PDB file of C-alpha atoms in Angstrom:
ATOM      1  CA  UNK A   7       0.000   0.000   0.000  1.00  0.00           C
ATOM      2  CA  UNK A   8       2.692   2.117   1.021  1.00  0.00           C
ATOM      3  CA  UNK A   9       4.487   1.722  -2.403  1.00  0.00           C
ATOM      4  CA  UNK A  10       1.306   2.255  -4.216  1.00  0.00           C
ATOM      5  CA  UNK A  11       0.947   5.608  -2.618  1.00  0.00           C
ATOM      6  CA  UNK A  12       4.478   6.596  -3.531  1.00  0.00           C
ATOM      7  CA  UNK A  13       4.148   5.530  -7.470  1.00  0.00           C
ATOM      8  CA  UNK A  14       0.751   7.896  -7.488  1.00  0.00           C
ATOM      9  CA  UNK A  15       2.181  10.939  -6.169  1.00  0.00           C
ATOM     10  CA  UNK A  16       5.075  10.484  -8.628  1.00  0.00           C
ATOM     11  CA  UNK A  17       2.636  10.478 -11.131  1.00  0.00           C
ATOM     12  CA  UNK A  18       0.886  13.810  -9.924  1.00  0.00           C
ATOM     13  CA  UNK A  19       3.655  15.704  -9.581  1.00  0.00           C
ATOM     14  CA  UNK A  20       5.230  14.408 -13.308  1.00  0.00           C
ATOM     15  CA  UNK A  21       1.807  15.718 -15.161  1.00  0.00           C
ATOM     16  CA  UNK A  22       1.987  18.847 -13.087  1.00  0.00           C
ATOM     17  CA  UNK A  23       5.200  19.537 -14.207  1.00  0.00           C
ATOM     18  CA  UNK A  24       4.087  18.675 -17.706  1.00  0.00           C
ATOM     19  CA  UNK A  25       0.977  20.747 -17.617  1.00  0.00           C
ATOM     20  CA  UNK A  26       3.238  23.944 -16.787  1.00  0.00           C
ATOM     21  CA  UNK A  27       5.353  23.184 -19.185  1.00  0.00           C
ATOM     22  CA  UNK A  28       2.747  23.792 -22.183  1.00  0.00           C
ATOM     23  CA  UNK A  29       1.289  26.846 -20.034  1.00  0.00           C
ATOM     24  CA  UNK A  30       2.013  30.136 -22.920  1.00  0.00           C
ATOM     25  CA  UNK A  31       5.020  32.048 -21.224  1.00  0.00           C
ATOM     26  CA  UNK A  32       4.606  35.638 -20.225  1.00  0.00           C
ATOM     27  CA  UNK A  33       6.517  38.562 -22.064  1.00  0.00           C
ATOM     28  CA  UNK A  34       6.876  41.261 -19.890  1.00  0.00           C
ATOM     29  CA  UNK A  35       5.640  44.994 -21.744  1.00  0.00           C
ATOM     30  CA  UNK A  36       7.781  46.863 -23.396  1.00  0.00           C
ATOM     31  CA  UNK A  37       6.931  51.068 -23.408  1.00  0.00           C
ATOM     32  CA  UNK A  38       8.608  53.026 -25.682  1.00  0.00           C
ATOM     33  CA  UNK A  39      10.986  55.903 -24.199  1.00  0.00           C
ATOM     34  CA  UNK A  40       8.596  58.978 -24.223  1.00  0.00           C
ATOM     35  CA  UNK A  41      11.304  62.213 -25.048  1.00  0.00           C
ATOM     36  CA  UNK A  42      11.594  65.002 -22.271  1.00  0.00           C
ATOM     37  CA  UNK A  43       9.875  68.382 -22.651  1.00  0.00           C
ATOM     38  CA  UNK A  44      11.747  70.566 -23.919  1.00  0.00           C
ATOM     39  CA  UNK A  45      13.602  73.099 -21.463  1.00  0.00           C
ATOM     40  CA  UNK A  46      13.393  77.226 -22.103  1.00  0.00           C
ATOM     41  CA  UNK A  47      15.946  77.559 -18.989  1.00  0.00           C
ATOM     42  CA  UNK A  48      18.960  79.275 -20.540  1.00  0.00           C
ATOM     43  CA  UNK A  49      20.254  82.251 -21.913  1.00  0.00           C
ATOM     44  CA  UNK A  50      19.616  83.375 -25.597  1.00  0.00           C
ATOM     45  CA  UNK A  51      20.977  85.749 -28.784  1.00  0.00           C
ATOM     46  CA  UNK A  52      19.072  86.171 -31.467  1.00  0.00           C
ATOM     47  CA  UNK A  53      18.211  88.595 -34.564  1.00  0.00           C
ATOM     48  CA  UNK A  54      14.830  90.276 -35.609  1.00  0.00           C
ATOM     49  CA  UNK A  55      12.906  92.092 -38.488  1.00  0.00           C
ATOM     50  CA  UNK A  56       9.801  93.157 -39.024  1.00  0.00           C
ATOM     51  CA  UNK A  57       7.404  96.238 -40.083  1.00  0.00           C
ATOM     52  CA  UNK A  58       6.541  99.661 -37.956  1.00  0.00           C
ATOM     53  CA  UNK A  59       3.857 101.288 -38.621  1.00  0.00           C
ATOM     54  CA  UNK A  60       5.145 104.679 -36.430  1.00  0.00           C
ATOM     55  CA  UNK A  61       2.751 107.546 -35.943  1.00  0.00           C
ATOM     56  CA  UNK A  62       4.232 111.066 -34.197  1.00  0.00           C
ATOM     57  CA  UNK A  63       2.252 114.245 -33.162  1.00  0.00           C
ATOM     58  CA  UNK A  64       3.259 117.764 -33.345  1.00  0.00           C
ATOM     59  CA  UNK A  65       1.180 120.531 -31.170  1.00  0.00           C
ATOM     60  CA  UNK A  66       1.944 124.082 -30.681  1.00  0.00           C
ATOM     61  CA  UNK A  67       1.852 126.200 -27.736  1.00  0.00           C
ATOM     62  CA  UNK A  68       2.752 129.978 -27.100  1.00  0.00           C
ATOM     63  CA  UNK A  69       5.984 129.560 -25.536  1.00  0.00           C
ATOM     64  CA  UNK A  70       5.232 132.481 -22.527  1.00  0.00           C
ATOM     65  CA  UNK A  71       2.061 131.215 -21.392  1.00  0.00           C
ATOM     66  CA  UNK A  72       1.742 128.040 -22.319  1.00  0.00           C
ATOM     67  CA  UNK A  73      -1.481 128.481 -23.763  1.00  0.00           C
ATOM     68  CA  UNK A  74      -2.419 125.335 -26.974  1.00  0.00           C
ATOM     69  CA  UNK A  75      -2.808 127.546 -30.223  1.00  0.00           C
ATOM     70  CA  UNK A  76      -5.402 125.365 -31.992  1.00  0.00           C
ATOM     71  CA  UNK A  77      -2.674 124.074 -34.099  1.00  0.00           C
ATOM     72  CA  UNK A  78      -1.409 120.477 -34.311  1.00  0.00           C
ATOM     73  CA  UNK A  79      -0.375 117.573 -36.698  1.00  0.00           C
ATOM     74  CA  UNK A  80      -0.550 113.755 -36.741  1.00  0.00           C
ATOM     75  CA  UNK A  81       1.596 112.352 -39.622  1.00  0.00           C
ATOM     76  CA  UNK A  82       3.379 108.640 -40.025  1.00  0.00           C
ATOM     77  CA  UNK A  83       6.727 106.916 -39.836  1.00  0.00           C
ATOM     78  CA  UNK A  84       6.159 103.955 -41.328  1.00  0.00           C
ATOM     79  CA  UNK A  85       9.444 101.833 -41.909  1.00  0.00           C
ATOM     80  CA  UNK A  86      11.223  98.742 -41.927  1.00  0.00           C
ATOM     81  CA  UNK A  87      13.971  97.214 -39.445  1.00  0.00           C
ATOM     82  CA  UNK A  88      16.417  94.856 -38.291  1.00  0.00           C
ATOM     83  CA  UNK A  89      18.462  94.175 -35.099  1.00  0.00           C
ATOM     84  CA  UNK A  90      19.684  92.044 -32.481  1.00  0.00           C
ATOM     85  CA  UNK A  91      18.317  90.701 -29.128  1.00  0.00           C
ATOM     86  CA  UNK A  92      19.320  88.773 -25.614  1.00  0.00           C
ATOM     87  CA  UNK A  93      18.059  87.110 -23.006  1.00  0.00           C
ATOM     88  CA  UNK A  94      17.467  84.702 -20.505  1.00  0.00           C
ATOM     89  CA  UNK A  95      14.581  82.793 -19.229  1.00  0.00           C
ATOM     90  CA  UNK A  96      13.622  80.208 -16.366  1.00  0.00           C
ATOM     91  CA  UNK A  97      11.036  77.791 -16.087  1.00  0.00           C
ATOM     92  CA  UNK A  98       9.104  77.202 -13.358  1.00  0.00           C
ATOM     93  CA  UNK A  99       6.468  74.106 -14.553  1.00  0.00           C
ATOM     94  CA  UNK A 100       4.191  74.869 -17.315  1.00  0.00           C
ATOM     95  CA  UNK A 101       5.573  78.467 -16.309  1.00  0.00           C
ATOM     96  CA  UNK A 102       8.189  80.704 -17.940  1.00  0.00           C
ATOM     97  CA  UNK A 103       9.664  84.282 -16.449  1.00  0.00           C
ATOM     98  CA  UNK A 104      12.496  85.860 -18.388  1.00  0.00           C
ATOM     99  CA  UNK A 105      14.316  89.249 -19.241  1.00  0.00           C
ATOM    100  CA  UNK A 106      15.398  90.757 -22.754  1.00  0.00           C
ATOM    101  CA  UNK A 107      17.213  93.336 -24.496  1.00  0.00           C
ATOM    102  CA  UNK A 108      16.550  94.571 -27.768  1.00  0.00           C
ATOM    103  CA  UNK A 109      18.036  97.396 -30.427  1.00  0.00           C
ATOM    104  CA  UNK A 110      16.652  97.726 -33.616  1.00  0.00           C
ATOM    105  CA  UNK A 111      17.858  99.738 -37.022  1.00  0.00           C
ATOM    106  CA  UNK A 112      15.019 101.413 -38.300  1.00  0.00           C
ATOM    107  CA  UNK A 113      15.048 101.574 -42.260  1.00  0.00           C
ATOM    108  CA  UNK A 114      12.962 104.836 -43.838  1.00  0.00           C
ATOM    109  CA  UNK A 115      11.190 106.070 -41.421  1.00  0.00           C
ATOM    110  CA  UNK A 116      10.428 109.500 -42.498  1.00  0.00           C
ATOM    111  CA  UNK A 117       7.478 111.581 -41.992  1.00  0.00           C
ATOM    112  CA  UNK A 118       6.345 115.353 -41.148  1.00  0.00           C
ATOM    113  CA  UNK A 119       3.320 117.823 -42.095  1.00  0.00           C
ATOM    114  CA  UNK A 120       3.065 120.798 -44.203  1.00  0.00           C
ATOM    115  CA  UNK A 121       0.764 123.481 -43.747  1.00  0.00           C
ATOM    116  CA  UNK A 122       0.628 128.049 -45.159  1.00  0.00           C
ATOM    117  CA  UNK A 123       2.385 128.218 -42.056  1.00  0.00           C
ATOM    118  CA  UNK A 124       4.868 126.214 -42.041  1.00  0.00           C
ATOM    119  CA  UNK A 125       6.456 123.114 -42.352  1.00  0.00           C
ATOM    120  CA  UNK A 126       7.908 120.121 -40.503  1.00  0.00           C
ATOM    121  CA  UNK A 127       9.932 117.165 -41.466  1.00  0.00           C
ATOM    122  CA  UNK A 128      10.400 114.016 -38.860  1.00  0.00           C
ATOM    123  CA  UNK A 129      13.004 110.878 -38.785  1.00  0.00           C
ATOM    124  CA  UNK A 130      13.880 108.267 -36.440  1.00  0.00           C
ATOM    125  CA  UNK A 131      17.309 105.924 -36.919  1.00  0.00           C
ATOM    126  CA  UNK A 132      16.820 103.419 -33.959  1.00  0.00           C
ATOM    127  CA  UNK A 133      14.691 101.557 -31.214  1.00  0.00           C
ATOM    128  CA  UNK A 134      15.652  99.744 -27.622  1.00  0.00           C
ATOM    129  CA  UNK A 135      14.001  98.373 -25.410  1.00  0.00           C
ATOM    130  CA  UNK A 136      14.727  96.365 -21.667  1.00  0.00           C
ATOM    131  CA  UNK A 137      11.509  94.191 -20.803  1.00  0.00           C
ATOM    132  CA  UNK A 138      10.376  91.163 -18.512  1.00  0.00           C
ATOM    133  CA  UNK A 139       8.858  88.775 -20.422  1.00  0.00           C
ATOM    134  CA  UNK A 140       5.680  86.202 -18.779  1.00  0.00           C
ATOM    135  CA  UNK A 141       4.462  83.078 -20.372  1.00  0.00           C
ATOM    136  CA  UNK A 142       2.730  79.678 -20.635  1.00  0.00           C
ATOM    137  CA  UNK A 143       5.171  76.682 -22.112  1.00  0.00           C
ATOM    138  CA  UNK A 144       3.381  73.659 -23.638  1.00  0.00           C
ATOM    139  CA  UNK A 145       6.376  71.763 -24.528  1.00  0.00           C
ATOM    140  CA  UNK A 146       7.866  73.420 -27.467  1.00  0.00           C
ATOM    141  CA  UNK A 147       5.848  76.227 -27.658  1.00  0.00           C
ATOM    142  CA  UNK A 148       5.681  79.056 -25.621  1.00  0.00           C
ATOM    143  CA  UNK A 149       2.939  81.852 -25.597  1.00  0.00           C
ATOM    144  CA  UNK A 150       4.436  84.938 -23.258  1.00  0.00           C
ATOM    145  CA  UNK A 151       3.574  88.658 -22.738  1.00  0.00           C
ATOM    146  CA  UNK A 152       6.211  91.230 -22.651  1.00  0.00           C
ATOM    147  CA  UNK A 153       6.486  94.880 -21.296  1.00  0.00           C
ATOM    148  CA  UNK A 154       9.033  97.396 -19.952  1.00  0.00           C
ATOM    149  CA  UNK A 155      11.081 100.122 -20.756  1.00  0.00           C
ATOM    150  CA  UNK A 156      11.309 101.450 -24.804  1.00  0.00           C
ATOM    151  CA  UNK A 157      13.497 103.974 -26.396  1.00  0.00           C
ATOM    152  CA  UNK A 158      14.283 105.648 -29.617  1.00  0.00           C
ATOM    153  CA  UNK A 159      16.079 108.697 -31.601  1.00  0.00           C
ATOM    154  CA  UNK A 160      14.432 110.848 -33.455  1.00  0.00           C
ATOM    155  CA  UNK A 161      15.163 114.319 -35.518  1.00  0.00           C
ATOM    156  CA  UNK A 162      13.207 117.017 -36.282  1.00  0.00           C
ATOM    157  CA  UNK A 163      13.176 119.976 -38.555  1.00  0.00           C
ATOM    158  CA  UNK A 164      11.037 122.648 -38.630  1.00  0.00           C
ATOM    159  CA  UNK A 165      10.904 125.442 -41.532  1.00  0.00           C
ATOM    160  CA  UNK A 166       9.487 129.009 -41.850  1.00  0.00           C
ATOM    161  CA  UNK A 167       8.901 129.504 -45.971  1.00  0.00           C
ATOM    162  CA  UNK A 168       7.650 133.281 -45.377  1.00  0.00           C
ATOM    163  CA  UNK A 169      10.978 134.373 -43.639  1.00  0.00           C
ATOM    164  CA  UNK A 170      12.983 131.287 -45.546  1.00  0.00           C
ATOM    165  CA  UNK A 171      14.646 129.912 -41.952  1.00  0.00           C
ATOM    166  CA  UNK A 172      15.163 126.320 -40.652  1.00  0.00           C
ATOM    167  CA  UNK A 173      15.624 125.119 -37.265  1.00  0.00           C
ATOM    168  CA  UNK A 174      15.290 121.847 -35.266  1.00  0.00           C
ATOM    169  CA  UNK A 175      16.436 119.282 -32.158  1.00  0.00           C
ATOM    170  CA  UNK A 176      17.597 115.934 -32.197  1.00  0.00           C
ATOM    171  CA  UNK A 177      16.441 114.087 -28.634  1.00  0.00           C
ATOM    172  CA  UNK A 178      16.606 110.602 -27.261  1.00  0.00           C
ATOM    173  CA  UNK A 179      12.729 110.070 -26.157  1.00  0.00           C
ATOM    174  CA  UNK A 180      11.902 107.704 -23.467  1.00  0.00           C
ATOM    175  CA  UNK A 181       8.498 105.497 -22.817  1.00  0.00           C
ATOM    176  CA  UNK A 182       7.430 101.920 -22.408  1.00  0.00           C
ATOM    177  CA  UNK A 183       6.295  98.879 -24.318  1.00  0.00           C
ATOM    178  CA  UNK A 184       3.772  96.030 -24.291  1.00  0.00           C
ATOM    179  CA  UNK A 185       3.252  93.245 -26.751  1.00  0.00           C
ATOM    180  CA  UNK A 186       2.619  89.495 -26.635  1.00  0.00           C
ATOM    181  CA  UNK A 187       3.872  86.557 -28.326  1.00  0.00           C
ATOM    182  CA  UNK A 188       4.683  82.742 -29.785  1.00  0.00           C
ATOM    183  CA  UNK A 189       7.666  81.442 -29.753  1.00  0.00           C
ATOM    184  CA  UNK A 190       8.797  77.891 -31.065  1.00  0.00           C
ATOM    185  CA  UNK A 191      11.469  75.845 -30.497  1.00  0.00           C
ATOM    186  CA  UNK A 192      12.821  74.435 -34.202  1.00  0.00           C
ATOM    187  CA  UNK A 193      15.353  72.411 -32.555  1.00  0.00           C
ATOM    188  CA  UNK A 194      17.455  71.771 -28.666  1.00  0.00           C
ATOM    189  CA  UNK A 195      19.251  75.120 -29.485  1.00  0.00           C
ATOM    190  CA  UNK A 196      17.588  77.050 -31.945  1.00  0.00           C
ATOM    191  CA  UNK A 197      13.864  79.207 -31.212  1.00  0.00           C
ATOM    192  CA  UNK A 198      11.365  80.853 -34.074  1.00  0.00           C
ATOM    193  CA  UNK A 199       8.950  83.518 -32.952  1.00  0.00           C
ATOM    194  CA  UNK A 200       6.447  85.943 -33.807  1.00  0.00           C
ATOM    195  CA  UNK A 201       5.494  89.285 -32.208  1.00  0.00           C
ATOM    196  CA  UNK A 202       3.471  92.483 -31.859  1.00  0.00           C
ATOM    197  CA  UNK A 203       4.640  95.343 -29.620  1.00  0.00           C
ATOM    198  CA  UNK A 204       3.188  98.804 -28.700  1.00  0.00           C
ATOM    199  CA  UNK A 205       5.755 101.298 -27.933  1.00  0.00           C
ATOM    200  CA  UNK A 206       4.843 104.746 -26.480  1.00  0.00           C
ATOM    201  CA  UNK A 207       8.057 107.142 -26.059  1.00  0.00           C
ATOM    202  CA  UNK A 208       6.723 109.693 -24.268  1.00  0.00           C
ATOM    203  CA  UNK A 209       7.052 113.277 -25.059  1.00  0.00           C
ATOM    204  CA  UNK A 210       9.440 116.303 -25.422  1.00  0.00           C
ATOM    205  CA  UNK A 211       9.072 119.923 -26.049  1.00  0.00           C
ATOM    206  CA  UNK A 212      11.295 122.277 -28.492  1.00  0.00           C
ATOM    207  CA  UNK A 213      11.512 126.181 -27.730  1.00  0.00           C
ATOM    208  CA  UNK A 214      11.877 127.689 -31.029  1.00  0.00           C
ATOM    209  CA  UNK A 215      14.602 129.794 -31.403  1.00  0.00           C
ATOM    210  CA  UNK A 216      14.744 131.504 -34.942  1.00  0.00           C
ATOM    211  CA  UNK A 217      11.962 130.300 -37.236  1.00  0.00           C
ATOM    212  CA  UNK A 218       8.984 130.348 -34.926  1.00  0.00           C
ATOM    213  CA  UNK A 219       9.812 132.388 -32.182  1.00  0.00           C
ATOM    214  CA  UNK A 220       7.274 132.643 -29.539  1.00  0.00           C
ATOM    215  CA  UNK A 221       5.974 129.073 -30.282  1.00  0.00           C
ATOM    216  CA  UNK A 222       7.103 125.637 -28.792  1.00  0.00           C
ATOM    217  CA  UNK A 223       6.235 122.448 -30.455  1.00  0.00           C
ATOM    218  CA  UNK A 224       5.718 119.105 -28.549  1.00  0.00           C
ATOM    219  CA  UNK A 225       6.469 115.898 -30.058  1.00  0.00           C
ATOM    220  CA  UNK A 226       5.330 112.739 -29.186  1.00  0.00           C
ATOM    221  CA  UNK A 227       6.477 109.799 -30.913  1.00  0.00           C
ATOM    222  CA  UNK A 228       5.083 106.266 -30.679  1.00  0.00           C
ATOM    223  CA  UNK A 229       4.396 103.053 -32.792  1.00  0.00           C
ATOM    224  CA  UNK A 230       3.127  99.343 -33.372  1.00  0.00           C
ATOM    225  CA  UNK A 231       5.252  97.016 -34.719  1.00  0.00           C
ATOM    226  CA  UNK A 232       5.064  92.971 -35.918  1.00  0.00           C
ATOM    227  CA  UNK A 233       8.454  91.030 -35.686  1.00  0.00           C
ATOM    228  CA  UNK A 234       9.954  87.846 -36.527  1.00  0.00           C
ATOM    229  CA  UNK A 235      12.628  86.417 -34.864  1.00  0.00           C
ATOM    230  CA  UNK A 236      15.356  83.643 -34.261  1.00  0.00           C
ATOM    231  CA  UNK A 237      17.523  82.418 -31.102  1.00  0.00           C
ATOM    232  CA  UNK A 238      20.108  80.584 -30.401  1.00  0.00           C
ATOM    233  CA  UNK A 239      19.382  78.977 -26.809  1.00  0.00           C
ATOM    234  CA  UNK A 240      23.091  77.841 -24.951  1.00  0.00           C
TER     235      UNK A 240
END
């Protein structure tokens, strides 16, 4: 009896062994790497160009009191430009703060009025500005506001045709700009974007000294603009 019972668990445990045997084997899942986001942490150069559609104002006031003599002129400085920007940003989640430089060549901008009276030619050479710059990253694209201080140069000419004499200033005008953006990253190292800025310079006043005396003229330059851009993230 005792050898019977031996021979039948032998049995069992052979066609147990046998059953696992033809049991399908397992493969254990393979996932596919999935690629990091992509990082706007870094510093950045770049170059820009793009369209300005620049508007300026001239108003006259009697120079000893102050008083606004009814006269004044809106005219444009449309033009063309180029330059060069830097910055750096750092990410923060979805979340991207940064700071930039800019300086841009303007190309054409000319402009002015002409009236019995008188007449009055305007020209600015170049832009700058120094903003923060706020956005939303979603991966490789970033959408980001932008805002801070703006400057430019402009020239100005006025001329008296009834007593045949010129005069005019030169003057670095100071203001701020806004604008908002996309900006794309092509590759690890390399950034496309597109932007639109509003750039208000502020204003300055010109005593005339030959042509027009007893009249001061105030100037107040300002314009929109839509850029393109590239950078080169280190």
């Amino acid at each position: 009896m005792k050898s019977f019972a031996l021979t039948l668990a032998g049995l069992l445990a052979a066609t147990s062994l046998a059953s696992a045997a033809d049991l399908p084997v397992r493969k254990s899942v393979e996932f596919a790497p999935v690629a990091p986001a992509f990082a706007w942490t870094g510093f950045y150069v770049g170059a820009q160009a793009g369209s300005m559609w620049g508007r300026d104002r001239t108003t006259e006031y009697l120079t000893a009191t102050g008083a606004y003599t009814g006269f004044a002129w809106k005219y444009n400085l449309d033009s063309g430009f180029g330059g060069l920007h830097a910055g750096y940003n750092r990410q923060f989640g979805m979340l991207v703060a940064g700071v930039e430089i800019d300086a841009d060549r303007l190309i054409g901008a000319k402009g002015g009025f002409r009236d019995p009276g008188g007449i009055g030619r305007a020209s600015r050479t170049w832009n700058f500005s120094a903003r923060g710059r706020l956005g939303v990253a979603f991966d490789r694209v970033l959408v980001y506001a932008t805002g801070g201080y703006a400057a430019t140069r402009a020239k100005y000419h006025y001329f008296n045709p009834a007593l045949g004499i010129g005069e005019g200033f030169a003057r670095t005008f100071s203001g701020y700009a806004l604008g908002a953006g996309v900006e794309y990253a092509i590759a690890n190292n390399l950034t496309a974007r597109l932007e639109y800025r509003y750039s208000d310079y502020g204003k300055a006043s010109y005593v005339a000294r030959s042509a027009f005396l007893g009249l001061t003229g105030t100037q107040q330059p300002r314009d929109h603009s839509a850029r393109l851009g590239v950078s080169y993230k280190f």
